[in-house]
Coordinates of C-alpha atoms in Angstrom, one line a residue:
M1 CA 107.1 101.6 100.1
D2 CA 104.2 102.8 98.6
F3 CA 106.0 104.0 95.8
F4 CA 106.3 100.7 94.5
F5 CA 102.4 99.9 94.7
N6 CA 101.5 103.2 93.8
P7 CA 103.8 105.6 91.4
Q8 CA 102.1 107.4 88.8
S9 CA 105.0 107.8 86.6
I10 CA 106.8 104.4 85.8
A11 CA 110.1 104.3 83.5
I12 CA 111.1 101.6 81.9
V13 CA 114.8 100.5 81.8
G14 CA 115.8 98.3 78.5
A15 CA 112.4 98.6 76.7
T16 CA 112.5 97.3 73.4
P17 CA 109.3 97.4 69.8
N18 CA 110.6 93.7 69.9
R19 CA 107.2 91.7 71.1
A20 CA 108.7 87.9 72.1
K21 CA 111.2 90.8 74.7
G22 CA 110.2 91.5 78.7
G23 CA 111.1 94.9 77.8
N24 CA 107.6 95.1 75.2
A25 CA 105.9 93.1 77.9
I26 CA 106.2 95.7 80.5
I27 CA 105.0 98.5 78.6
R28 CA 101.9 96.5 76.9
N29 CA 101.5 94.7 81.2
L30 CA 100.8 98.8 81.6
D31 CA 98.9 99.1 79.0
N32 CA 95.9 97.1 80.3
A33 CA 95.2 99.1 83.1
F34 CA 97.6 101.8 84.2
Q35 CA 96.8 105.1 84.6
G36 CA 99.9 106.9 84.7
V37 CA 102.6 108.6 83.0
V38 CA 104.5 105.8 80.8
Y39 CA 108.6 106.6 80.1
P40 CA 110.2 103.7 77.2
V41 CA 113.7 103.7 78.2
N42 CA 116.1 102.7 75.1
P43 CA 118.9 104.5 73.9
K44 CA 118.6 102.1 70.5
Y45 CA 114.9 103.1 70.3
R46 CA 113.1 107.3 69.7
E47 CA 109.3 105.5 70.4
I48 CA 108.2 102.3 71.6
E49 CA 104.9 101.2 71.1
G50 CA 103.1 104.7 70.5
R51 CA 105.3 106.6 73.6
P52 CA 108.5 108.5 73.1
C53 CA 111.4 106.2 74.1
Y54 CA 114.5 108.2 76.4
P55 CA 118.0 107.6 76.2
S56 CA 118.9 107.7 79.2
I57 CA 117.2 108.4 82.6
R58 CA 119.1 111.4 82.5
S59 CA 117.6 112.6 80.0
L60 CA 113.8 111.8 81.8
P61 CA 111.8 115.2 81.1
A62 CA 110.2 115.1 84.5
I63 CA 111.1 112.2 88.1
P64 CA 109.3 108.8 88.1
D65 CA 108.2 107.5 90.7
L66 CA 109.6 104.3 90.5
A67 CA 112.3 102.9 87.1
I68 CA 111.8 98.9 86.3
L69 CA 115.0 97.3 85.0
F70 CA 114.7 94.5 82.4
I71 CA 118.4 94.7 81.1
G72 CA 121.6 93.5 81.8
A73 CA 123.5 92.2 85.2
E74 CA 126.8 93.8 84.0
Q75 CA 124.1 97.3 83.1
T76 CA 122.2 97.6 86.0
V77 CA 124.2 99.0 88.6
S78 CA 125.2 102.3 86.6
S79 CA 121.6 102.3 85.8
V80 CA 120.2 102.4 89.4
E81 CA 122.6 105.2 89.9
E82 CA 121.4 107.1 87.0
C83 CA 118.2 106.8 88.9
V84 CA 120.4 107.9 92.9
K85 CA 120.9 111.2 90.8
K86 CA 117.7 111.5 89.5
G87 CA 115.7 110.8 92.2
I88 CA 113.7 107.8 91.9
P89 CA 112.9 106.4 95.2
G90 CA 113.0 102.7 93.6
V91 CA 113.6 100.8 91.3
I92 CA 112.6 97.1 91.1
I93 CA 115.1 95.2 89.1
E94 CA 113.4 91.9 86.6
S95 CA 116.4 91.0 85.3
G96 CA 118.9 87.9 86.8
G97 CA 122.4 86.7 86.8
F98 CA 123.6 88.1 90.0
S99 CA 123.9 85.4 93.4
E100 CA 122.2 82.9 91.9
A101 CA 124.9 82.7 88.7
G102 CA 128.4 82.7 90.3
E103 CA 131.3 85.1 91.5
R104 CA 130.4 87.3 89.1
G105 CA 127.0 88.1 90.1
K106 CA 127.6 87.8 93.4
E107 CA 129.6 90.5 93.5
L108 CA 127.2 92.9 91.5
Q109 CA 124.2 92.7 93.7
R110 CA 126.9 93.5 96.6
R111 CA 126.9 96.7 95.3
L112 CA 123.2 97.1 94.6
A113 CA 123.0 95.8 98.1
A114 CA 125.8 99.3 99.3
L115 CA 123.6 101.1 97.1
A116 CA 121.2 101.0 98.6
Q117 CA 122.2 101.3 102.3
Q118 CA 124.3 104.6 100.9
T119 CA 122.1 106.3 99.2
G120 CA 118.5 105.3 100.3
I121 CA 116.8 104.4 97.4
R122 CA 114.8 101.6 97.3
I123 CA 115.7 98.1 95.2
W124 CA 112.7 95.1 94.8
G125 CA 115.2 92.4 93.3
P126 CA 116.6 91.1 91.5
N127 CA 116.1 88.2 89.3
C128 CA 112.3 88.3 90.0
M129 CA 108.5 88.8 88.7
G130 CA 108.0 92.0 90.2
L131 CA 104.4 92.3 91.3
V132 CA 100.7 92.8 90.2
D133 CA 97.7 94.7 91.9
V134 CA 94.3 93.4 91.0
L135 CA 92.3 95.8 92.3
R136 CA 94.4 98.6 89.8
G137 CA 95.0 95.6 87.5
H138 CA 98.7 96.8 87.9
V139 CA 101.3 94.3 86.0
F140 CA 104.4 95.7 86.9
S141 CA 106.5 92.5 85.6
F142 CA 106.9 90.9 81.9
T143 CA 104.5 87.9 82.2
D144 CA 102.8 87.2 78.9
P145 CA 100.2 90.4 78.6
L146 CA 97.7 88.0 76.9
V147 CA 96.9 85.7 79.8
L148 CA 96.5 88.2 82.8
K149 CA 94.1 90.9 81.6
H150 CA 91.5 88.2 81.4
L151 CA 91.8 86.2 84.5
L152 CA 92.8 89.4 86.7
K153 CA 89.9 88.7 90.0
A154 CA 89.9 90.7 93.0
G155 CA 89.9 88.4 97.0
P156 CA 91.3 89.0 100.2
L157 CA 94.7 87.4 100.0
S158 CA 98.0 88.9 99.4
M159 CA 100.4 86.6 97.6
V160 CA 104.7 86.9 98.4
V161 CA 107.4 84.7 96.2
Q162 CA 110.7 84.4 95.8
S163 CA 110.5 83.1 92.9
G164 CA 109.6 84.8 89.6
M165 CA 107.7 82.2 86.6
L166 CA 106.5 80.3 89.6
S167 CA 104.5 83.7 90.8
A168 CA 102.7 84.0 87.3
G169 CA 102.7 80.4 87.0
F170 CA 100.9 79.7 89.7
L171 CA 99.0 83.2 89.5
V172 CA 97.7 81.7 86.3
D173 CA 96.5 78.2 87.7
L174 CA 95.2 80.0 91.0
L175 CA 92.6 83.2 89.0
S176 CA 92.0 80.4 86.1
H177 CA 90.4 77.8 88.5
E178 CA 89.2 79.8 90.1
I179 CA 90.6 78.8 93.3
S180 CA 91.2 81.8 94.5
G181 CA 91.1 85.8 93.9
F182 CA 94.1 88.2 95.2
S183 CA 94.3 91.3 96.1
K184 CA 98.2 91.7 95.2
I185 CA 101.6 89.6 94.2
C186 CA 104.7 90.4 95.4
S187 CA 108.0 88.4 93.7
I188 CA 110.9 88.7 95.2
G189 CA 113.6 86.8 94.4
N190 CA 116.8 87.9 95.5
K191 CA 116.1 90.2 98.2
T192 CA 118.9 92.8 97.8
D193 CA 117.3 94.7 99.5
V194 CA 113.4 94.8 99.7
D195 CA 112.4 91.3 102.0
E196 CA 109.9 88.8 103.7
C197 CA 110.1 92.0 106.8
D198 CA 109.2 95.6 104.5
L199 CA 106.2 93.3 102.7
L200 CA 104.4 91.9 105.5
Q201 CA 104.4 94.7 107.3
Y202 CA 103.1 97.2 103.9
L203 CA 100.4 94.1 104.4
L204 CA 100.0 93.8 107.2
Q205 CA 98.6 97.7 106.9
D206 CA 97.2 97.0 103.5
T207 CA 93.1 97.5 104.0
T208 CA 92.7 95.4 100.6
T209 CA 94.2 92.3 102.6
E210 CA 93.3 90.5 105.0
A211 CA 95.4 87.1 104.8
I212 CA 99.1 86.8 103.6
A213 CA 100.9 83.5 102.3
F214 CA 104.6 83.6 102.3
Y215 CA 106.9 81.4 100.0
L216 CA 110.2 82.0 101.1
E217 CA 113.7 80.3 100.6
S218 CA 114.7 82.2 102.5
F219 CA 114.8 84.9 105.9
H220 CA 117.0 88.1 106.0
D221 CA 115.3 88.5 109.3
L222 CA 112.9 85.6 110.5
R223 CA 112.7 87.1 114.4
R224 CA 112.2 91.0 112.7
F225 CA 109.2 89.0 110.8
V226 CA 107.9 87.4 113.9
S227 CA 107.6 90.9 115.2
L228 CA 106.3 92.6 113.2
Y229 CA 103.6 89.9 112.5
Q230 CA 103.1 89.8 116.3
E231 CA 102.5 93.6 117.0
H232 CA 100.2 93.6 114.5
R233 CA 96.3 94.4 115.8
P234 CA 94.5 93.2 114.8
Q235 CA 95.9 90.7 113.1
K236 CA 96.0 89.3 109.8
P237 CA 96.6 85.5 109.3
V238 CA 100.1 85.0 107.5
V239 CA 100.5 81.1 105.7
V240 CA 104.7 80.7 105.4
L241 CA 105.5 77.3 102.6
K242 CA 109.8 77.6 103.8
G243 CA 111.4 76.0 100.5
G244 CA 114.6 74.3 101.0
K245 CA 114.3 72.0 104.1
S246 CA 116.8 69.7 103.0
D247 CA 119.7 68.9 100.9
S248 CA 118.7 69.0 97.8
G249 CA 116.3 71.3 98.5
A250 CA 118.8 74.3 100.3
Q251 CA 121.7 73.5 96.8
A252 CA 118.8 74.3 94.7
A253 CA 117.8 76.8 96.6
L254 CA 121.1 78.4 96.1
S255 CA 121.3 77.9 92.7
H256 CA 117.6 79.8 91.9
T257 CA 117.6 83.1 94.3
A258 CA 121.1 82.5 96.7
S259 CA 118.8 81.5 99.2
I260 CA 121.0 79.6 102.4
A261 CA 118.5 77.5 103.5
G262 CA 119.4 78.4 107.8
N263 CA 118.2 75.2 109.7
S264 CA 114.3 74.8 108.7
R265 CA 113.0 73.0 111.7
I266 CA 114.3 75.7 113.5
A267 CA 111.9 77.9 111.9
E268 CA 109.4 76.3 111.4
D269 CA 109.6 75.8 115.3
I270 CA 109.7 80.0 115.6
L271 CA 106.5 80.8 113.1
R272 CA 104.8 78.5 115.0
E273 CA 105.3 80.0 118.5
G274 CA 105.4 83.2 117.1
G275 CA 101.2 82.2 115.5
I276 CA 102.1 81.9 112.4
V277 CA 100.6 78.8 109.7
T278 CA 103.1 76.6 107.6
A279 CA 102.1 75.2 104.5
C280 CA 104.2 71.5 102.9
D281 CA 103.1 72.7 99.4
F282 CA 101.5 75.7 97.3
H283 CA 98.5 75.2 96.7
Q284 CA 97.5 73.5 100.8
M285 CA 99.8 77.1 101.3
I286 CA 96.2 78.9 99.7
D287 CA 94.1 77.2 101.0
L288 CA 95.1 77.6 104.7
C289 CA 94.9 81.0 103.8
R290 CA 91.3 81.0 103.2
T291 CA 90.0 79.0 105.2
L292 CA 92.3 81.3 107.9
E293 CA 91.0 84.1 106.3
M294 CA 87.8 83.7 106.7
T295 CA 87.1 81.4 109.9
A296 CA 89.8 83.5 112.4
P297 CA 87.0 85.7 113.0
L298 CA 85.1 83.2 114.9
M299 CA 88.2 80.9 116.9
D300 CA 88.9 82.5 120.0
K301 CA 90.9 80.1 121.4
P302 CA 91.9 76.3 120.2
R303 CA 89.6 74.7 120.2
K304 CA 89.4 70.2 118.4
N305 CA 85.2 69.2 118.7
A306 CA 84.2 68.1 115.3
A307 CA 80.4 66.8 114.0
I308 CA 80.6 65.8 110.9
L309 CA 77.3 65.4 108.4
T310 CA 77.6 62.7 105.6
F311 CA 75.5 61.2 103.0
S312 CA 77.9 58.7 102.8
G313 CA 78.9 56.1 105.6
A314 CA 82.9 55.6 104.5
S315 CA 83.8 59.2 103.7
G316 CA 82.6 60.0 107.6
I317 CA 84.4 57.1 108.3
V318 CA 87.8 57.9 106.3
A319 CA 87.6 61.8 108.1
S320 CA 87.4 60.3 111.2
D321 CA 90.5 58.9 110.8
F322 CA 92.4 62.3 109.5
M323 CA 91.3 63.8 112.1
A324 CA 92.5 61.5 114.7
K325 CA 95.3 61.8 112.6
M326 CA 95.5 65.4 113.1
G327 CA 94.3 66.5 116.9
L328 CA 90.4 67.3 116.3
N329 CA 88.4 65.0 118.1
V330 CA 84.6 63.3 116.5
P331 CA 82.9 62.9 119.3
S332 CA 79.8 61.1 121.1
L333 CA 76.4 64.0 120.7
T334 CA 74.5 64.9 124.0
E335 CA 71.7 63.0 124.5
K336 CA 69.3 66.8 123.9
T337 CA 70.4 66.4 120.9
T338 CA 70.1 62.5 119.6
A339 CA 66.4 62.8 121.0
G340 CA 65.9 66.1 118.9
M341 CA 67.7 65.2 115.7
S342 CA 65.8 61.8 116.2
A343 CA 62.8 63.0 115.1
F344 CA 63.7 63.8 111.9
F345 CA 65.8 60.0 111.6
P346 CA 63.4 56.5 110.7
P347 CA 63.4 54.5 113.9
W348 CA 65.7 52.1 113.2
M349 CA 68.7 54.7 112.5
P350 CA 69.2 56.6 115.2
P351 CA 72.4 59.5 114.8
A352 CA 75.1 58.9 115.8
N353 CA 78.6 61.4 114.3
P354 CA 79.4 60.5 112.0
V355 CA 76.4 62.1 111.6
D356 CA 74.8 59.2 108.4
L357 CA 71.8 62.0 107.0
W358 CA 70.9 59.4 104.0
P359 CA 68.5 56.9 105.9
A360 CA 66.6 60.6 107.0
I361 CA 66.7 62.0 103.8
E362 CA 65.3 59.2 102.6
H363 CA 63.5 58.6 105.4
H364 CA 62.0 61.9 104.3
S365 CA 61.7 62.2 100.3
G366 CA 59.0 64.1 98.5
K367 CA 58.3 65.7 101.7
N368 CA 60.5 69.6 101.7
R369 CA 63.0 68.4 104.5
D370 CA 66.0 69.8 104.1
I371 CA 67.5 67.4 106.5
Y372 CA 71.1 68.8 105.6
I373 CA 70.2 72.5 107.3
M374 CA 67.7 70.4 110.0
A375 CA 70.7 68.1 111.4
L376 CA 73.6 70.8 110.9
E377 CA 71.0 73.9 114.1
A378 CA 71.0 70.4 116.2
V379 CA 74.4 69.4 116.1
L380 CA 75.5 73.5 116.3
A381 CA 73.8 74.6 118.7
D382 CA 75.2 71.4 120.5
E383 CA 77.5 72.3 123.4
K384 CA 79.6 69.4 123.1
I385 CA 80.6 70.9 119.7
D386 CA 83.1 73.6 118.3
A387 CA 82.5 73.0 114.1
C388 CA 80.8 70.9 111.8
M389 CA 82.4 68.4 108.8
I390 CA 79.5 68.5 105.3
H391 CA 79.9 66.2 103.1
S392 CA 78.4 66.2 99.4
F393 CA 77.2 65.7 96.0
I394 CA 76.8 68.7 94.0
G395 CA 74.9 67.6 91.1
F396 CA 72.7 65.2 92.9
S397 CA 68.7 66.0 92.6
R398 CA 67.8 64.6 95.8
I399 CA 70.6 66.1 97.7
H400 CA 70.5 69.7 97.9
L401 CA 72.5 72.4 99.9
D402 CA 71.7 75.9 101.0
L403 CA 74.6 78.0 100.9
E404 CA 72.5 80.9 102.8
A405 CA 70.8 78.6 105.7
I406 CA 74.0 77.3 106.1
A407 CA 75.8 80.8 106.8
L408 CA 72.8 82.1 109.0
L409 CA 73.6 79.6 110.8
V410 CA 77.4 80.1 111.3
E411 CA 76.7 83.5 112.2
K412 CA 73.7 82.3 114.1
W413 CA 76.4 79.8 116.4
R414 CA 79.5 81.1 115.9
K415 CA 81.0 78.2 115.1
P416 CA 82.5 77.4 111.8
V417 CA 81.5 75.5 108.7
F418 CA 83.7 73.3 106.3
I419 CA 82.4 71.4 102.8
W420 CA 83.2 68.6 101.8
A421 CA 81.8 67.4 98.4
M422 CA 82.2 65.9 95.2
G423 CA 80.0 65.7 92.0
E424 CA 79.6 67.0 89.0
K425 CA 82.9 68.7 86.9
E426 CA 80.6 72.8 86.2
K427 CA 78.7 72.5 89.5
I428 CA 81.3 72.0 91.4
I429 CA 83.4 75.1 90.9
S430 CA 80.8 77.2 90.8
F431 CA 80.0 76.1 93.8
R432 CA 82.6 76.5 95.0
R433 CA 82.6 80.0 93.4
D434 CA 79.8 80.8 95.9
A435 CA 80.9 79.6 99.2
W436 CA 84.2 81.3 99.2
R437 CA 81.7 84.5 98.7
K438 CA 79.9 83.3 102.0
K439 CA 82.5 82.6 103.8
I440 CA 82.4 78.8 103.9
P441 CA 85.7 77.1 103.2
F442 CA 84.8 74.6 100.5
F443 CA 87.2 72.1 98.7
H444 CA 87.4 68.7 96.8
E445 CA 89.1 66.7 98.2
L446 CA 88.6 64.9 101.6
H447 CA 92.6 65.4 102.9
R448 CA 92.9 68.6 103.2
A449 CA 89.1 69.9 104.3
V450 CA 90.5 68.1 107.3
E451 CA 94.5 69.6 107.5
C452 CA 92.1 73.2 106.7
M453 CA 90.2 72.0 109.8
A454 CA 92.7 71.4 112.2
A455 CA 94.8 74.6 111.5
S456 CA 91.4 76.5 111.4
M457 CA 90.2 75.0 114.5
S458 CA 93.7 75.2 116.3
Y459 CA 95.4 78.9 114.8
Q460 CA 95.2 81.7 117.4
P461 CA 96.7 84.9 117.2
A462 CA 99.8 85.2 119.3
P463 CA 99.3 87.9 121.6
P464 CA 102.0 90.2 121.5
P465 CA 105.4 90.2 122.7
P466 CA 106.0 91.5 126.4
S467 CA 107.5 95.0 126.1
S468 CA 111.4 95.4 127.3
I469 CA 112.0 97.0 130.0
A470 CA 114.7 99.6 130.4

C-alpha cells in the first residue's frame, strides 16, 4: 500500500490543459507540493502545464510508482491492462460510471476486480476523490487546487470515506472552521480492490495517525475489520459512521457507491463489541475521534462519575440531564471535598455537584484568586469523581480559564477534563484551538460535549481475540 501514499513518480492518465477539467486539477494539485516526477498521459497533447505529455502508458520513459486515472469508464479496463504490462504496482481510478451506474458499469467493475485478482495490481476506487496526505501537502485528487492549497493543517486524525465530493467538502469545512487537523484523508469509492480493511491496516501502522474516522456504506469484510483493530497494539481509537441504515438510505447507498448496506444493527453491535466506537453524523464522528485521541490514554477502564463546574446553574442542570440520559452519574462530592471548597465559597452557598462557581467568583471579586482552578483541583482529587466538565464563557473579563493549569491538573490526577463554553465568536475559535493543542476537548454545543464525554468514559480498547488452537 505504500506506493499509494509515498510514490516517487505518478502518471496522470486523462491529463488535459483545460483548467476547467479534473484531469488538469490533478496536475495542479501535484504542483503545489509533490516533489516527484509527474507524467501527463493523453494522446491529444504534446505538453501540459509545462511538462511533456505522453500518448500512452507504454510510451512513458520510466515505470511510475502510481497511476491516477481520470478517463471515461469504458477506457479504464484497457488503461489498467497497460499499467499491468508497464509494471505499475497501483492505480487510483477517480472516474465514475461503474457499479453505481447500471449493468454496463457493473461489468466494467467486475473486469477491474478480475484484473486486480489475476495480476496483483492494486486498484483504488473507482468513483472516488483519491487521497490527501496533509503532512506532505500531497493532494492526489481532482478537487479544486485553489481551495485546499492554503487550508491544509496537520493533525493526529486520519479519515477514510466511501464518498467522493463529501471527502472534499467535509475536509474544507473542518479545516476552514479549524475543527481539526489531519494526517491523511482517503476517499475509496466503490472499493473494487482496496477497501476499508486495507486502509485500517495501513493507518494503524502509520506513525502520524493517532485516531481514525471511517464513513462507510458497506463493509467488505466486517469480521476482518474488527480483528485487525483488536490485534493491533497499542490500539488507536477508531470511530465508524455507517451510512445506509434505513431502507431509503440503503437504496441511496446502492446508487451512490453500489453498496449493499446489509444489516446495520448487527454491524454496529459487532463494531461496539470489538471496541470500535460508532457515530451517527459526520461532525460527531470527528468530535468523537478527536476526543478519544486525547483522552483514551487516561482511561484504563470504563468509568461513570462526573463533576460539573459551571458559571450558570441552568447549564449545570441541563448537563446533568444529558449525562443521566447517556449513562453517566453526577454524584455528591465527598465531605472532604465540600469542606475544602467551602473555604472559598460564601457561607450562604455550600458547594454541591454540579458546582455553581459564580457565587464564589463574586465573593472573591478583585482578590486575584483562580476559582476555576481551585475548584478543579478539589473535584479531581475527589475519589468519587472520574472526570470533570467545565462550563465557561469566553470573552467575559471576570471569567478566565487557565488552559496551562488545567492541563497540568489533568496530568497530575490522570482524569480527563472537558470544556463547554459560549462567548464571542473569534475568541471562541482561538480558545478552542488552544484547548485542542493542550489535548483538552472543547465544545460549543453542550449536548455534543456530553456525548463525547460519555464515549470517552465508556471507552476501553478491546482485548485481542484469543489465539486459535490447532
